[in-house]
Amino acid sequence: MHGADTDGRVVAAACTIAIDDLPDGLIVTDRYGCVVAVNRAAARLTGIPMERSVGRHMTDVYPFRDHDGRDWWKALDPEGGLRNRSRVPERPLHLPGGQELYVAARLVREPERGGEVERVAITLRDGGARARLERSRADLVSTVAHELRSPLTSVKGFTATLLAKWTRFTDEQKRVMLETVNNDADRVTRLITELLDVSRIESGRLEVRRQVVDLSVRARRLIAGRVAAGEAEDRYRLIVGDDLPEMWLDQDKIDQILGNLVENAVRHGRGTVTIEIESVGWGVAVSVRDEGEGIEPELAPRVFRQFWRGGNSRRRGGTGLGLFIVKGLVEAHGGTIIVQRAPEGGAEFRFTMPAGTPDFAAV
């Protein structure tokens, strides 16, 4: 039905679509360095239109250089080197405009083993995204080091003091020291748990073990626990709507979501903390709100990021991971969460969970 030319155009079109669908930049050259194909991602990353690059030599269009100013293509030398060389590791390179890209290459040989280089496939990744990821990891290391230093110093100090001067202290003094050590050990355990949760959320390995959960019972138990720990009972208000559907959720993770949101409201808000549970069209919505200063609308998109503490909240403690974890746990259930201004003027975190059996509710 199609002639040879038509078939050739169809194949060529299919190849063009395929490389343009790649999320990373791609440049293909012949063995001599003449550019034969460029995808849209590469044009976007380099700022060089495809029509200005195809048919020209790499060094004229993409003069990549390393941090020492060396010419990357010259060092690549596709026609030289060992005949079993095929892969060139990814490394950061710069174009004259200053933008940093992570560049890797594959030498395509015919035949594959020991043959001459027929073409070179070069992949490009955004250096800015990599730099942001590395900064995020650096922030994580810095936060962990900071949060661990204080409790571990306390644990070490009190333990060493008790071991060296046990007989010099009264039983009451020993009890105070051991209670401090116990509380600081709990703080370290909580931090490690948060870090493990972050790791599971980011890697997609978070498991949800569903069972029938009564959200109102979990909320009452949370409030009772905080009151038993010494907080005022009138600090909390629970509102439960009628005809709530059956909810299949992970009970431990629901407790963690509610606990983090209430702790956030107590730590960063003021006045009464209200938990409201109501039925919505496709499930149940839970709102946790306070009567504090609230969150400015322009800051709302940042709230669920790692290490967000906002305003003066750094002096109030916390790792800045709690709300990031809450969002990950809610989404693992197939739910959604938003932050908005509460009717009383404070912050309102509202998450919605789907109702139904485990098969229906599963993500």
XYZ file of C-alpha atoms in Angstrom:
363
model
C 0.000 0.000 0.000
C 2.930 2.272 0.759
C 5.904 2.755 -1.528
C 9.484 2.617 -0.380
C 9.688 6.382 0.024
C 6.460 6.453 1.963
C 7.646 3.619 4.216
C 10.891 5.484 4.767
C 9.056 8.635 5.787
C 6.839 6.649 8.182
C 9.851 5.059 9.835
C 11.631 8.398 10.052
C 8.555 10.024 11.562
C 8.241 7.217 14.111
C 11.896 7.664 15.101
C 11.450 11.423 15.492
C 8.420 10.957 17.711
C 10.298 8.394 19.815
C 13.280 10.628 20.587
C 11.046 13.642 21.228
C 9.139 11.604 23.795
C 12.307 11.092 25.846
C 12.381 13.138 29.085
C 16.152 13.712 28.729
C 17.958 15.571 26.001
C 19.395 13.468 23.153
C 21.983 14.393 20.510
C 23.118 11.855 17.904
C 26.252 12.364 15.805
C 28.125 10.316 13.240
C 31.627 9.011 13.981
C 33.170 12.310 12.928
C 31.033 14.457 15.229
C 28.520 15.766 12.698
C 25.108 16.154 14.375
C 22.452 14.005 12.697
C 19.559 14.213 15.194
C 18.463 16.322 18.170
C 15.324 15.981 20.253
C 13.188 18.759 21.677
C 14.454 18.226 25.231
C 18.045 18.818 24.081
C 17.029 21.995 22.263
C 15.257 23.225 25.388
C 18.146 22.389 27.738
C 20.829 23.969 25.552
C 18.770 26.829 24.132
C 19.959 25.888 20.630
C 17.195 25.224 18.042
C 17.329 21.908 16.188
C 17.631 23.616 12.796
C 20.843 25.337 13.917
C 22.517 22.121 15.025
C 21.719 19.285 12.591
C 24.424 18.998 9.931
C 27.036 20.922 11.938
C 29.959 19.636 14.005
C 29.570 19.120 17.753
C 32.360 21.531 18.672
C 30.727 24.286 16.623
C 27.267 23.855 18.130
C 27.782 22.232 21.543
C 31.274 23.167 22.778
C 30.962 21.315 26.085
C 33.783 21.903 28.549
C 34.513 20.449 31.981
C 35.234 22.466 35.121
C 38.897 22.718 34.118
C 38.011 24.186 30.710
C 38.916 21.083 28.700
C 37.084 20.312 25.453
C 34.809 17.333 26.161
C 34.403 16.163 22.543
C 38.133 16.241 21.966
C 38.689 14.153 25.088
C 35.901 11.767 23.980
C 37.755 11.023 20.719
C 35.216 8.540 19.246
C 37.612 7.349 16.541
C 40.434 6.649 18.976
C 40.881 4.602 22.126
C 40.169 0.945 22.745
C 37.775 -0.854 20.414
C 35.808 -2.284 23.330
C 34.996 1.193 24.655
C 31.276 1.922 24.383
C 30.013 3.886 27.391
C 31.165 7.263 28.656
C 30.088 7.995 32.271
C 27.875 10.961 33.063
C 29.651 14.097 34.223
C 28.839 17.799 34.702
C 29.783 20.001 31.743
C 29.272 23.646 30.798
C 28.292 25.476 27.620
C 29.616 28.999 26.944
C 26.340 30.445 28.258
C 27.178 29.101 31.698
C 24.407 26.546 32.094
C 25.485 23.247 33.652
C 24.311 19.977 32.133
C 25.018 16.376 33.060
C 26.273 14.678 29.915
C 26.812 10.977 29.145
C 27.513 9.203 25.855
C 27.358 5.812 24.184
C 29.586 4.834 21.275
C 27.517 2.687 18.896
C 29.775 0.243 17.023
C 29.187 -1.975 13.981
C 29.687 -4.814 14.725
C 28.895 -4.225 18.389
C 32.029 -5.950 19.660
C 35.227 -4.363 18.428
C 33.715 -2.650 15.393
C 34.145 0.874 14.137
C 32.114 3.652 15.765
C 29.107 4.376 13.551
C 27.425 7.027 15.675
C 27.504 8.605 19.116
C 24.378 8.959 21.295
C 24.707 11.767 23.844
C 22.223 12.282 26.683
C 21.705 15.562 28.564
C 20.163 16.145 31.993
C 19.377 19.415 33.705
C 22.190 20.355 36.070
C 19.906 22.700 37.996
C 17.586 19.855 39.007
C 20.568 17.781 40.125
C 21.939 20.724 42.111
C 18.567 21.176 43.842
C 18.511 17.488 44.733
C 22.018 17.687 46.135
C 21.079 20.774 48.165
C 18.058 18.901 49.495
C 20.274 16.020 50.558
C 22.717 18.424 52.157
C 19.820 20.038 54.040
C 18.730 16.598 55.215
C 22.208 15.765 56.519
C 22.466 19.157 58.222
C 19.027 18.830 59.819
C 19.688 15.298 61.041
C 23.051 16.301 62.487
C 21.499 19.297 64.251
C 18.524 17.365 65.622
C 20.672 14.449 66.823
C 23.412 16.523 68.435
C 21.344 17.917 71.319
C 19.668 14.708 72.583
C 22.783 12.582 72.102
C 24.897 15.135 73.974
C 22.353 15.024 76.799
C 22.237 11.215 76.843
C 26.021 10.956 76.838
C 26.444 13.656 79.488
C 23.928 12.291 81.992
C 24.996 8.688 81.447
C 28.679 9.508 81.962
C 27.854 11.559 85.075
C 25.766 8.773 86.611
C 28.424 6.149 85.909
C 31.197 8.276 87.418
C 29.338 9.663 90.442
C 26.439 7.289 91.062
C 26.785 7.252 94.860
C 26.866 11.051 95.125
C 23.328 11.578 93.860
C 20.047 11.094 95.665
C 17.394 8.780 94.247
C 15.358 11.811 93.141
C 18.344 13.290 91.275
C 18.983 9.948 89.577
C 15.328 9.732 88.547
C 15.411 13.213 86.964
C 18.555 12.366 85.000
C 17.205 9.009 83.810
C 13.883 10.577 82.793
C 15.819 13.146 80.738
C 17.839 10.368 79.091
C 14.624 8.458 78.356
C 12.923 11.505 76.804
C 15.951 12.298 74.639
C 16.146 8.676 73.495
C 12.481 8.924 72.457
C 13.316 12.091 70.525
C 16.072 10.279 68.605
C 13.706 7.386 67.892
C 11.068 9.779 66.511
C 13.629 11.396 64.226
C 14.786 8.040 62.876
C 11.153 7.026 62.294
C 10.540 10.258 60.363
C 13.613 9.693 58.201
C 12.510 6.143 57.402
C 9.049 7.445 56.454
C 10.594 10.076 54.160
C 12.728 7.399 52.502
C 9.723 5.107 51.910
C 7.582 7.956 50.561
C 10.261 9.155 48.131
C 11.018 5.628 46.887
C 7.350 4.601 46.584
C 7.827 1.732 49.061
C 5.225 2.892 51.587
C 2.884 0.004 52.456
C -0.744 0.587 53.458
C -2.291 -2.183 55.611
C -6.016 -1.525 55.459
C -8.613 -2.390 58.073
C -11.907 -0.863 59.224
C -11.027 2.347 61.067
C -13.378 4.625 62.987
C -11.857 8.078 62.533
C -13.851 9.580 65.402
C -12.514 6.938 67.803
C -8.937 7.615 66.690
C -9.429 11.380 67.154
C -10.927 10.925 70.653
C -8.053 8.670 71.645
C -5.524 11.228 70.406
C -7.150 14.033 72.392
C -7.437 11.865 75.523
C -3.736 11.031 75.307
C -2.716 14.683 75.099
C -5.006 15.630 77.990
C -3.596 12.767 80.092
C -0.115 14.157 79.359
C -1.101 17.412 81.060
C -2.721 19.575 78.382
C -5.978 21.412 79.071
C -9.062 19.518 77.983
C -10.750 22.691 76.734
C -7.873 23.235 74.293
C -9.502 20.672 71.989
C -12.869 20.385 70.265
C -14.088 17.389 68.251
C -16.976 17.687 65.757
C -18.253 14.456 64.174
C -20.808 14.487 61.388
C -23.665 12.023 60.858
C -23.776 8.943 58.610
C -20.034 8.516 58.162
C -19.272 5.702 55.675
C -17.172 2.647 56.495
C -13.490 3.494 56.072
C -10.756 0.970 55.243
C -7.503 2.640 56.246
C -4.140 1.937 57.831
C -4.827 2.631 61.512
C -1.211 3.366 62.477
C -0.794 5.799 59.600
C -4.104 7.534 60.390
C -2.907 7.991 63.978
C 0.323 9.435 62.603
C -1.527 11.834 60.261
C -3.846 13.092 63.011
C -1.013 13.280 65.535
C 1.221 15.330 63.243
C -1.564 17.729 62.277
C -2.645 18.286 65.877
C 0.960 18.730 67.009
C 1.459 21.261 64.225
C -1.663 23.175 65.310
C -0.569 23.204 68.965
C 3.011 24.201 68.200
C 2.386 26.867 65.572
C -1.171 27.987 66.316
C -3.131 29.445 69.211
C -6.511 29.027 70.852
C -8.747 25.996 70.445
C -7.653 23.157 68.162
C -10.701 21.802 66.335
C -10.910 18.414 64.653
C -13.944 18.068 62.386
C -14.886 14.810 60.653
C -17.623 14.871 58.021
C -18.940 12.823 55.149
C -18.278 14.016 51.601
C -19.372 12.662 48.241
C -16.669 10.025 47.832
C -15.447 9.498 51.360
C -14.667 11.376 54.561
C -13.030 14.755 55.074
C -11.075 15.570 58.239
C -10.193 19.166 59.123
C -7.685 20.193 61.797
C -7.687 23.925 62.480
C -6.373 26.399 65.027
C -6.988 30.056 65.877
C -3.482 31.388 65.318
C -2.022 33.638 62.652
C -2.649 31.178 59.845
C -0.580 30.678 56.702
C -0.271 33.297 54.001
C -1.749 32.129 50.656
C 1.583 32.604 48.862
C 3.255 30.240 51.348
C 0.652 27.471 51.012
C 2.465 25.628 48.168
C 5.593 25.332 50.346
C 3.927 23.898 53.442
C 4.195 20.238 52.416
C 7.832 20.441 51.320
C 10.629 18.908 53.329
C 12.108 21.138 56.050
C 9.363 23.762 55.799
C 8.909 25.433 59.161
C 7.763 28.885 58.153
C 8.159 32.258 59.811
C 9.617 32.077 63.299
C 8.826 28.409 63.744
C 12.475 27.388 63.706
C 12.730 28.517 67.296
C 9.789 26.253 68.161
C 11.597 23.051 67.288
C 10.728 20.223 64.922
C 12.518 18.811 61.916
C 10.272 20.307 59.240
C 9.427 16.807 57.971
C 6.038 16.269 59.637
C 3.765 17.846 57.014
C 5.765 16.288 54.156
C 5.151 12.895 55.770
C 1.448 13.677 56.324
C 0.980 14.457 52.632
C 2.764 11.243 51.644
C 0.637 9.128 53.999
C -2.620 10.732 52.809
C -1.730 10.226 49.143
C -0.711 6.611 49.825
C -4.365 6.029 50.804
C -5.569 7.652 47.574
C -6.555 10.820 49.417
C -5.779 14.512 49.056
C -4.782 17.242 51.498
C -4.885 21.044 51.339
C -4.127 23.948 53.667
C -6.322 27.025 53.817
C -7.441 29.786 56.159
C -9.708 28.594 58.977
C -12.986 30.396 59.790
C -11.437 31.531 63.084
C -8.471 33.008 61.230
C -5.895 30.308 61.843
C -4.616 27.513 59.609
C -6.870 24.665 58.496
C -5.453 21.409 57.166
C -8.149 19.370 55.442
C -7.567 15.869 54.104
C -10.074 13.643 52.324
C -9.974 9.846 52.223
C -11.951 7.584 49.862
C -14.505 5.227 51.369
C -15.167 1.638 50.366
C -13.807 -1.882 50.696
C -10.032 -2.507 50.493
C -10.232 -3.354 46.763
C -12.316 -0.269 45.995
C -10.271 2.094 48.187
C -6.878 0.792 47.168
C -4.671 3.100 45.161
